[in-house]
CSV table of C-alpha atoms in Angstrom, one decimal:
chain,number,residue,atom,x,y,z
M,267,MET,CA,11.6,102.8,54.4
M,268,GLU,CA,12.8,106.4,53.9
M,269,ASN,CA,14.1,106.2,50.4
M,270,HIS,CA,11.4,108.4,48.8
M,271,SER,CA,11.4,112.2,48.9
M,272,GLN,CA,8.3,114.3,48.9
M,273,ASN,CA,8.0,114.6,45.1
M,274,GLY,CA,8.1,110.8,44.6
M,275,THR,CA,11.7,110.6,43.3
M,276,GLU,CA,14.1,108.3,45.1
M,277,ALA,CA,16.3,109.8,47.7
M,278,PRO,CA,19.7,108.1,48.2
M,279,LEU,CA,19.7,105.2,50.6
M,280,LYS,CA,21.5,105.8,53.9
M,281,VAL,CA,24.4,103.3,53.9
M,282,SER,CA,26.4,102.7,57.1
M,283,THR,CA,30.2,103.0,57.2
M,284,LEU,CA,31.6,100.1,59.2
M,285,ASN,CA,35.2,99.3,60.2
M,286,CYS,CA,36.9,96.4,58.4
M,287,ILE,CA,39.0,93.9,60.4
M,288,ASP,CA,41.6,92.0,58.3
M,289,LEU,CA,42.3,88.7,60.1
M,290,SER,CA,45.5,88.3,58.2
M,291,ASN,CA,46.9,91.7,59.4
M,292,PRO,CA,50.1,91.1,61.4
M,293,ASP,CA,49.5,94.3,63.3
M,294,ILE,CA,47.1,93.0,66.0
M,295,HIS,CA,47.1,96.3,67.8
M,296,GLN,CA,45.5,97.9,64.7
M,297,SER,CA,42.9,95.2,64.5
M,298,VAL,CA,42.1,95.5,68.2
M,299,SER,CA,41.8,99.3,67.9
M,300,LEU,CA,39.4,99.1,64.9
M,301,LEU,CA,37.3,96.3,66.5
M,302,LYS,CA,37.1,98.2,69.8
M,303,GLN,CA,35.9,101.4,68.1
M,304,ALA,CA,33.3,99.4,66.2
M,305,CYS,CA,32.1,97.6,69.4
M,306,LEU,CA,31.7,100.8,71.3
M,307,ASP,CA,30.0,102.5,68.4
M,308,CYS,CA,27.5,100.2,66.8
M,309,GLY,CA,28.5,96.5,67.4
M,310,PHE,CA,28.8,95.8,63.6
M,311,PHE,CA,32.0,95.4,61.5
M,312,TYR,CA,33.3,93.6,58.5
M,313,VAL,CA,35.9,90.7,58.6
M,314,ILE,CA,38.0,90.0,55.6
M,315,ASN,CA,40.8,87.5,54.8
M,316,HIS,CA,39.2,85.1,57.2
M,317,GLY,CA,40.6,81.9,55.6
M,318,ILE,CA,37.4,80.5,54.0
M,319,SER,CA,37.9,80.5,50.2
M,320,GLN,CA,35.5,82.4,47.9
M,321,GLU,CA,35.1,79.2,45.9
M,322,PHE,CA,33.8,77.3,49.0
M,323,MET,CA,31.6,80.2,50.0
M,324,ASP,CA,30.0,80.0,46.5
M,325,GLU,CA,29.4,76.3,46.9
M,326,VAL,CA,27.7,76.8,50.3
M,327,PHE,CA,25.4,79.4,48.7
M,328,ALA,CA,24.6,77.1,45.8
M,329,GLN,CA,23.8,74.3,48.1
M,330,SER,CA,21.6,76.6,50.2
M,331,LYS,CA,19.6,77.5,47.0
M,332,ASN,CA,19.3,73.8,46.1
M,333,LEU,CA,17.6,73.1,49.4
M,334,PHE,CA,15.2,76.1,49.3
M,335,HIS,CA,14.2,75.3,45.7
M,336,LEU,CA,12.7,72.0,46.8
M,337,PRO,CA,8.9,71.7,46.8
M,338,LEU,CA,7.4,72.8,50.1
M,339,ASN,CA,6.1,69.3,50.9
M,340,GLU,CA,9.7,68.0,50.7
M,341,LYS,CA,11.0,70.9,52.9
M,342,MET,CA,8.2,70.2,55.5
M,343,LYS,CA,9.6,66.7,55.9
M,344,LEU,CA,12.7,68.4,57.3
M,345,LEU,CA,10.7,70.7,59.7
M,346,ARG,CA,12.7,71.9,62.7
M,347,ASN,CA,12.5,69.8,65.8
M,348,GLU,CA,12.3,70.8,69.5
M,349,LYS,CA,16.0,71.5,69.4
M,350,HIS,CA,15.8,74.0,66.6
M,351,ARG,CA,17.3,71.8,63.9
M,352,GLY,CA,15.9,71.7,60.4
M,353,TYR,CA,13.6,73.8,58.2
M,354,THR,CA,11.7,76.9,59.4
M,355,PRO,CA,8.9,78.0,57.1
M,356,VAL,CA,8.0,81.6,56.1
M,357,LEU,CA,6.3,83.4,59.0
M,358,ASP,CA,7.6,80.8,61.6
M,359,GLU,CA,9.6,83.5,63.4
M,360,LEU,CA,8.3,86.7,65.0
M,361,LEU,CA,11.2,88.9,66.0
M,362,ASP,CA,9.4,92.2,66.6
M,363,PRO,CA,5.9,91.6,68.0
M,364,ASP,CA,5.3,95.2,68.7
M,365,ASN,CA,5.5,96.1,65.0
M,366,GLN,CA,4.9,92.9,63.2
M,367,VAL,CA,1.1,92.8,63.7
M,368,HIS,CA,0.2,89.0,63.9
M,369,VAL,CA,2.6,88.3,61.1
M,370,GLY,CA,6.0,86.7,61.3
M,371,ASP,CA,9.1,87.2,59.1
M,372,TYR,CA,8.9,86.8,55.4
M,373,LYS,CA,11.8,84.4,55.2
M,374,GLU,CA,12.4,80.7,55.3
M,375,GLY,CA,15.4,79.2,57.0
M,376,TYR,CA,17.3,76.1,57.9
M,377,TYR,CA,19.1,75.5,61.3
M,378,ILE,CA,22.2,73.3,61.6
M,379,GLY,CA,23.8,73.0,65.1
M,380,VAL,CA,26.7,71.0,66.6
M,381,GLU,CA,26.2,67.4,65.6
M,382,VAL,CA,25.9,65.2,68.7
M,383,PRO,CA,24.7,61.5,68.3
M,384,GLU,CA,21.5,60.6,70.0
M,385,ASP,CA,23.2,58.1,72.3
M,386,ASP,CA,25.8,60.7,73.5
M,387,PRO,CA,25.2,62.0,77.1
M,388,ASP,CA,25.7,65.5,75.6
M,389,ALA,CA,22.6,65.0,73.5
M,390,GLU,CA,20.5,65.6,76.6
M,391,LYS,CA,21.5,69.3,76.5
M,392,PRO,CA,18.9,71.6,74.9
M,393,PHE,CA,21.2,72.9,72.0
M,394,TYR,CA,23.1,69.6,71.3
M,395,GLY,CA,21.8,66.6,69.4
M,396,PRO,CA,21.6,65.2,65.9
M,397,ASN,CA,20.8,67.5,63.0
M,398,VAL,CA,18.0,67.1,60.5
M,399,TRP,CA,19.6,66.2,57.2
M,400,PRO,CA,18.0,65.9,53.8
M,401,GLU,CA,18.6,62.5,52.2
M,402,ASP,CA,21.6,62.5,50.0
M,403,GLY,CA,19.6,61.6,46.9
M,404,VAL,CA,17.4,64.7,47.4
M,405,VAL,CA,20.3,67.3,47.6
M,406,PRO,CA,23.6,65.5,46.8
M,407,GLY,CA,26.6,66.5,48.9
M,408,TRP,CA,24.6,68.9,51.0
M,409,ARG,CA,25.5,67.5,54.4
M,410,GLN,CA,29.2,67.4,53.7
M,411,THR,CA,29.2,71.0,52.5
M,412,MET,CA,27.3,72.3,55.5
M,413,GLU,CA,29.4,70.3,58.0
M,414,LYS,CA,32.6,71.6,56.5
M,415,PHE,CA,31.3,75.2,56.6
M,416,HIS,CA,30.1,74.8,60.2
M,417,HIS,CA,33.6,73.7,61.1
M,418,GLU,CA,35.4,76.5,59.2
M,419,ALA,CA,33.1,79.2,60.4
M,420,LEU,CA,33.8,78.2,64.0
M,421,GLU,CA,37.5,78.8,63.4
M,422,VAL,CA,36.7,82.3,62.1
M,423,ALA,CA,34.5,83.0,65.1
M,424,LYS,CA,37.3,81.9,67.5
M,425,ALA,CA,39.8,84.2,65.7
M,426,VAL,CA,37.3,87.1,66.0
M,427,ALA,CA,36.8,86.2,69.7
M,428,ARG,CA,40.5,86.5,70.3
M,429,VAL,CA,40.5,90.1,69.0
M,430,ILE,CA,37.4,90.8,71.1
M,431,ALA,CA,39.2,89.5,74.2
M,432,LEU,CA,42.1,91.8,73.7
M,433,ALA,CA,39.7,94.7,73.1
M,434,LEU,CA,38.2,94.0,76.5
M,435,ASP,CA,41.6,93.9,78.2
M,436,LEU,CA,41.3,90.1,78.7
M,437,ASP,CA,43.9,87.4,77.9
M,438,VAL,CA,43.9,86.6,74.2
M,439,ASP,CA,42.6,83.1,74.8
M,440,PHE,CA,39.9,84.1,77.3
M,441,PHE,CA,37.1,82.7,75.1
M,442,ASP,CA,39.0,79.6,74.0
M,443,LYS,CA,38.5,77.9,77.4
M,444,PRO,CA,36.5,74.6,77.3
M,445,GLU,CA,33.5,76.1,79.1
M,446,MET,CA,33.4,78.8,76.5
M,447,LEU,CA,34.2,78.2,72.8
M,448,GLY,CA,35.9,74.9,73.6
M,449,LYS,CA,32.5,73.3,73.6
M,450,PRO,CA,30.4,76.0,72.0
M,451,ILE,CA,26.7,76.2,71.0
M,452,ALA,CA,27.3,77.1,67.4
M,453,THR,CA,24.3,77.3,65.0
M,454,LEU,CA,24.5,77.7,61.2
M,455,ARG,CA,21.3,79.2,59.7
M,456,LEU,CA,20.6,79.4,56.0
M,457,LEU,CA,18.1,82.1,55.1
M,458,HIS,CA,16.0,82.8,52.0
M,459,TYR,CA,14.0,85.9,51.5
M,460,GLU,CA,11.5,85.2,48.7
M,461,GLY,CA,11.3,88.5,47.0
M,462,GLN,CA,8.5,90.2,49.0
M,463,VAL,CA,8.5,94.0,49.3
M,464,SER,CA,8.6,95.1,52.9
M,465,ASP,CA,6.4,97.8,54.2
M,466,PRO,CA,7.2,98.9,57.8
M,467,SER,CA,4.1,101.0,57.9
M,468,LYS,CA,2.1,97.8,57.7
M,469,GLY,CA,4.4,95.7,59.9
M,470,ILE,CA,5.7,93.7,56.9
M,471,TYR,CA,9.4,92.9,57.1
M,472,GLY,CA,11.9,90.3,55.7
M,473,ALA,CA,13.1,90.0,59.3
M,474,GLY,CA,11.7,92.2,62.1
M,475,ALA,CA,13.9,94.5,64.2
M,476,HIS,CA,15.8,92.5,66.8
M,477,SER,CA,19.2,92.1,68.4
M,478,ASP,CA,20.9,88.7,68.3
M,479,TYR,CA,20.8,86.5,71.5
M,480,GLY,CA,24.4,85.2,71.8
M,481,LEU,CA,28.0,86.1,71.7
M,482,ILE,CA,28.7,87.0,68.1
M,483,THR,CA,27.1,86.4,64.7
M,484,LEU,CA,28.9,86.0,61.4
M,485,LEU,CA,26.8,86.8,58.3
M,486,ALA,CA,27.6,86.1,54.7
M,487,THR,CA,25.2,87.6,52.2
M,488,ASP,CA,24.6,87.6,48.4
M,489,ASP,CA,24.9,91.0,46.6
M,490,VAL,CA,21.2,92.1,47.3
M,491,MET,CA,21.0,95.0,49.8
M,492,GLY,CA,18.5,94.3,52.7
M,493,LEU,CA,20.2,94.4,56.1
M,494,GLN,CA,19.7,97.6,58.1
M,495,ILE,CA,21.0,98.6,61.5
M,496,CYS,CA,19.8,101.2,64.0
M,497,ARG,CA,22.6,102.6,66.1
M,498,ASP,CA,20.4,104.2,68.7
M,499,LYS,CA,17.3,102.0,69.5
M,500,ASP,CA,15.9,104.7,71.8
M,501,ALA,CA,15.9,107.5,69.2
M,502,LYS,CA,12.5,108.8,68.1
M,503,PRO,CA,12.1,108.2,65.3
M,504,GLN,CA,14.6,105.4,64.8
M,505,ILE,CA,17.2,106.0,62.1
M,506,TRP,CA,17.9,103.0,60.0
M,507,GLU,CA,21.0,102.5,57.8
M,508,TYR,CA,21.7,99.9,55.2
M,509,VAL,CA,24.8,97.6,55.5
M,510,ALA,CA,26.3,97.1,52.1
M,511,PRO,CA,27.3,93.5,51.2
M,512,ILE,CA,31.1,93.1,50.5
M,513,LYS,CA,32.1,90.1,48.4
M,514,GLY,CA,34.0,87.6,50.4
M,515,ALA,CA,33.5,89.4,53.7
M,516,PHE,CA,31.6,88.4,56.8
M,517,ILE,CA,29.4,91.1,58.4
M,518,VAL,CA,30.0,90.5,62.2
M,519,ASN,CA,27.8,91.7,65.0
M,520,LEU,CA,27.8,91.4,68.7
M,521,GLY,CA,24.9,89.6,70.5
M,522,ASP,CA,23.1,90.5,73.7
M,523,MET,CA,25.1,88.0,75.7
M,524,LEU,CA,28.3,89.9,75.0
M,525,GLU,CA,26.6,93.2,75.8
M,526,ARG,CA,25.6,91.6,79.1
M,527,TRP,CA,29.1,90.1,79.7
M,528,SER,CA,30.7,93.5,79.1
M,529,ASN,CA,28.3,95.3,81.4
M,530,CYS,CA,26.9,97.2,78.4
M,531,ILE,CA,30.3,98.6,77.4
M,532,PHE,CA,30.1,96.8,74.0
M,533,LYS,CA,26.9,97.2,72.0
M,534,SER,CA,24.4,94.7,70.7
M,535,THR,CA,22.6,96.6,68.0
M,536,LEU,CA,19.1,96.4,66.7
M,537,HIS,CA,18.9,95.2,63.1
M,538,ARG,CA,16.3,94.1,60.6
M,539,VAL,CA,15.9,93.1,56.9
M,540,LEU,CA,13.7,94.9,54.4
M,541,GLY,CA,12.8,93.2,51.2
M,542,ASN,CA,12.9,95.2,48.0
M,543,GLY,CA,11.2,92.6,45.7
M,544,GLN,CA,14.4,90.8,44.9
M,545,GLU,CA,15.1,87.3,46.1
M,546,ARG,CA,17.9,87.4,48.7
M,547,TYR,CA,20.0,84.6,50.3
M,548,SER,CA,22.2,84.9,53.4
M,549,ILE,CA,24.0,82.6,55.8
M,550,ALA,CA,24.2,83.4,59.5
M,551,TYR,CA,26.4,81.7,62.0
M,552,PHE,CA,25.5,82.2,65.6
M,553,VAL,CA,28.2,81.5,68.2
M,554,GLU,CA,27.6,81.1,71.9
M,555,PRO,CA,29.6,79.6,74.7
M,556,SER,CA,28.9,76.1,76.2
M,557,HIS,CA,25.6,75.3,77.9
M,558,ASP,CA,27.1,75.5,81.4
M,559,CYS,CA,29.0,78.7,80.9
M,560,LEU,CA,28.1,81.2,83.6
M,561,VAL,CA,27.7,84.6,81.9
M,562,GLU,CA,28.7,87.2,84.6
M,563,CYS,CA,30.2,90.6,84.4
M,564,LEU,CA,33.8,90.5,83.1
M,565,PRO,CA,36.4,91.6,85.7
M,566,THR,CA,37.6,94.3,83.3
M,567,CYS,CA,34.1,95.7,82.8
M,568,LYS,CA,33.2,96.6,86.4
M,569,SER,CA,34.3,99.1,89.0
M,570,GLU,CA,33.0,100.9,92.0
M,571,ASP,CA,31.5,103.5,89.7
M,572,ASN,CA,30.2,100.9,87.3
M,573,PRO,CA,28.9,97.9,89.2
M,574,PRO,CA,27.5,94.8,87.4
M,575,LYS,CA,24.1,95.6,85.8
M,576,PHE,CA,22.9,92.0,85.5
M,577,PRO,CA,23.0,88.9,87.7
M,578,PRO,CA,25.0,85.9,86.5
M,579,ILE,CA,23.0,83.4,84.3
M,580,ARG,CA,23.7,80.0,82.7
M,581,CYS,CA,24.1,80.3,78.9
M,582,ALA,CA,21.6,77.5,78.2
M,583,THR,CA,18.9,79.0,80.5
M,584,TYR,CA,19.3,82.4,78.8
M,585,LEU,CA,19.2,81.0,75.2
M,586,SER,CA,16.3,78.7,75.8
M,587,GLN,CA,14.1,81.5,76.9
M,588,ARG,CA,15.1,83.7,74.0
M,589,TYR,CA,14.3,81.0,71.4
M,590,LYS,CA,11.0,80.3,73.1
M,591,ASP,CA,10.0,84.0,72.9
M,592,THR,CA,10.6,84.3,69.2
M,593,HIS,CA,9.5,81.1,67.5
M,594,ALA,CA,6.0,79.6,66.8
M,595,GLU,CA,4.9,76.5,68.8
M,596,LEU,CA,5.7,73.4,66.7
M,597,SER,CA,2.1,72.2,67.2
M,598,VAL,CA,0.9,74.8,64.7
M,599,TYR,CA,2.5,72.6,62.0
M,600,ASN,CA,0.7,69.3,62.9
M,601,ASN,CA,-1.4,69.4,59.8
M,602,HIS,CA,1.7,69.3,57.7
M,603,GLN,CA,3.0,66.1,59.2
M,604,THR,CA,0.5,63.8,57.4
């Protein structure tokens, strides 16, 4: 982390300047222009006036803390299942194997997906099924809060996707179709960084450098700085900039699937989290289209001079491989099941 100068005094942190999209702005052309500029440049932007109240956001963060403050043996009863629902312990996830030497991320998390009952035919799909919920007596009101947030965040994501569609010269409702965000794979992930100090020279990170897998990610954070982005992953050395938290705003970033869909016109950017010794909480909401959606080059993103760079792929096939590549095998936790 380059925040120390040669004489040991702290140099100012490099903080990124990101565009801010106001979802209540009646001038849609301005929003499209700001979003397009952000997506061509770095794939990160802020979204404000998104319709979720600050009071409710505060409640979601408070309930997240309530869960992570439980004793580890209670949390291990809620260990994530094969469908990536439930608790993920510290070091469970390894996002940057080249630099994180045999050590995973110094964060714990909790996955909540689209709730589908076990007896529903859709529950056969890899990213649908019942969630893992703590008993109400353990964390009162927790499930109701998280289900409400899951629903409200999806509406925000759909609103952002409409602006993205216009920025790609598509119909405004392109992503609203049933095979896209009509039946989405949408995953809420609560995150807790325990106050460890990151040291990139030793491969120790809150979250290793990665790009997100899917369409878009909404991120709400507390007021502790930690998220960094790298606008040019091929630069040597890589230049990392902090993204400042803004109260009440979502930080939104594009995922690899949208980069693929747009034939690399829009950017999915490398990002990571560095711990500074302070505890940090964040809430990520990952949005992808339906399981059966075929991700193939958008008609507005190809030409004779710029043919499609990737073959078509089913969304579920693509996501399953990406999750498998970055998470520990569940069998490593067998000793905790007793």
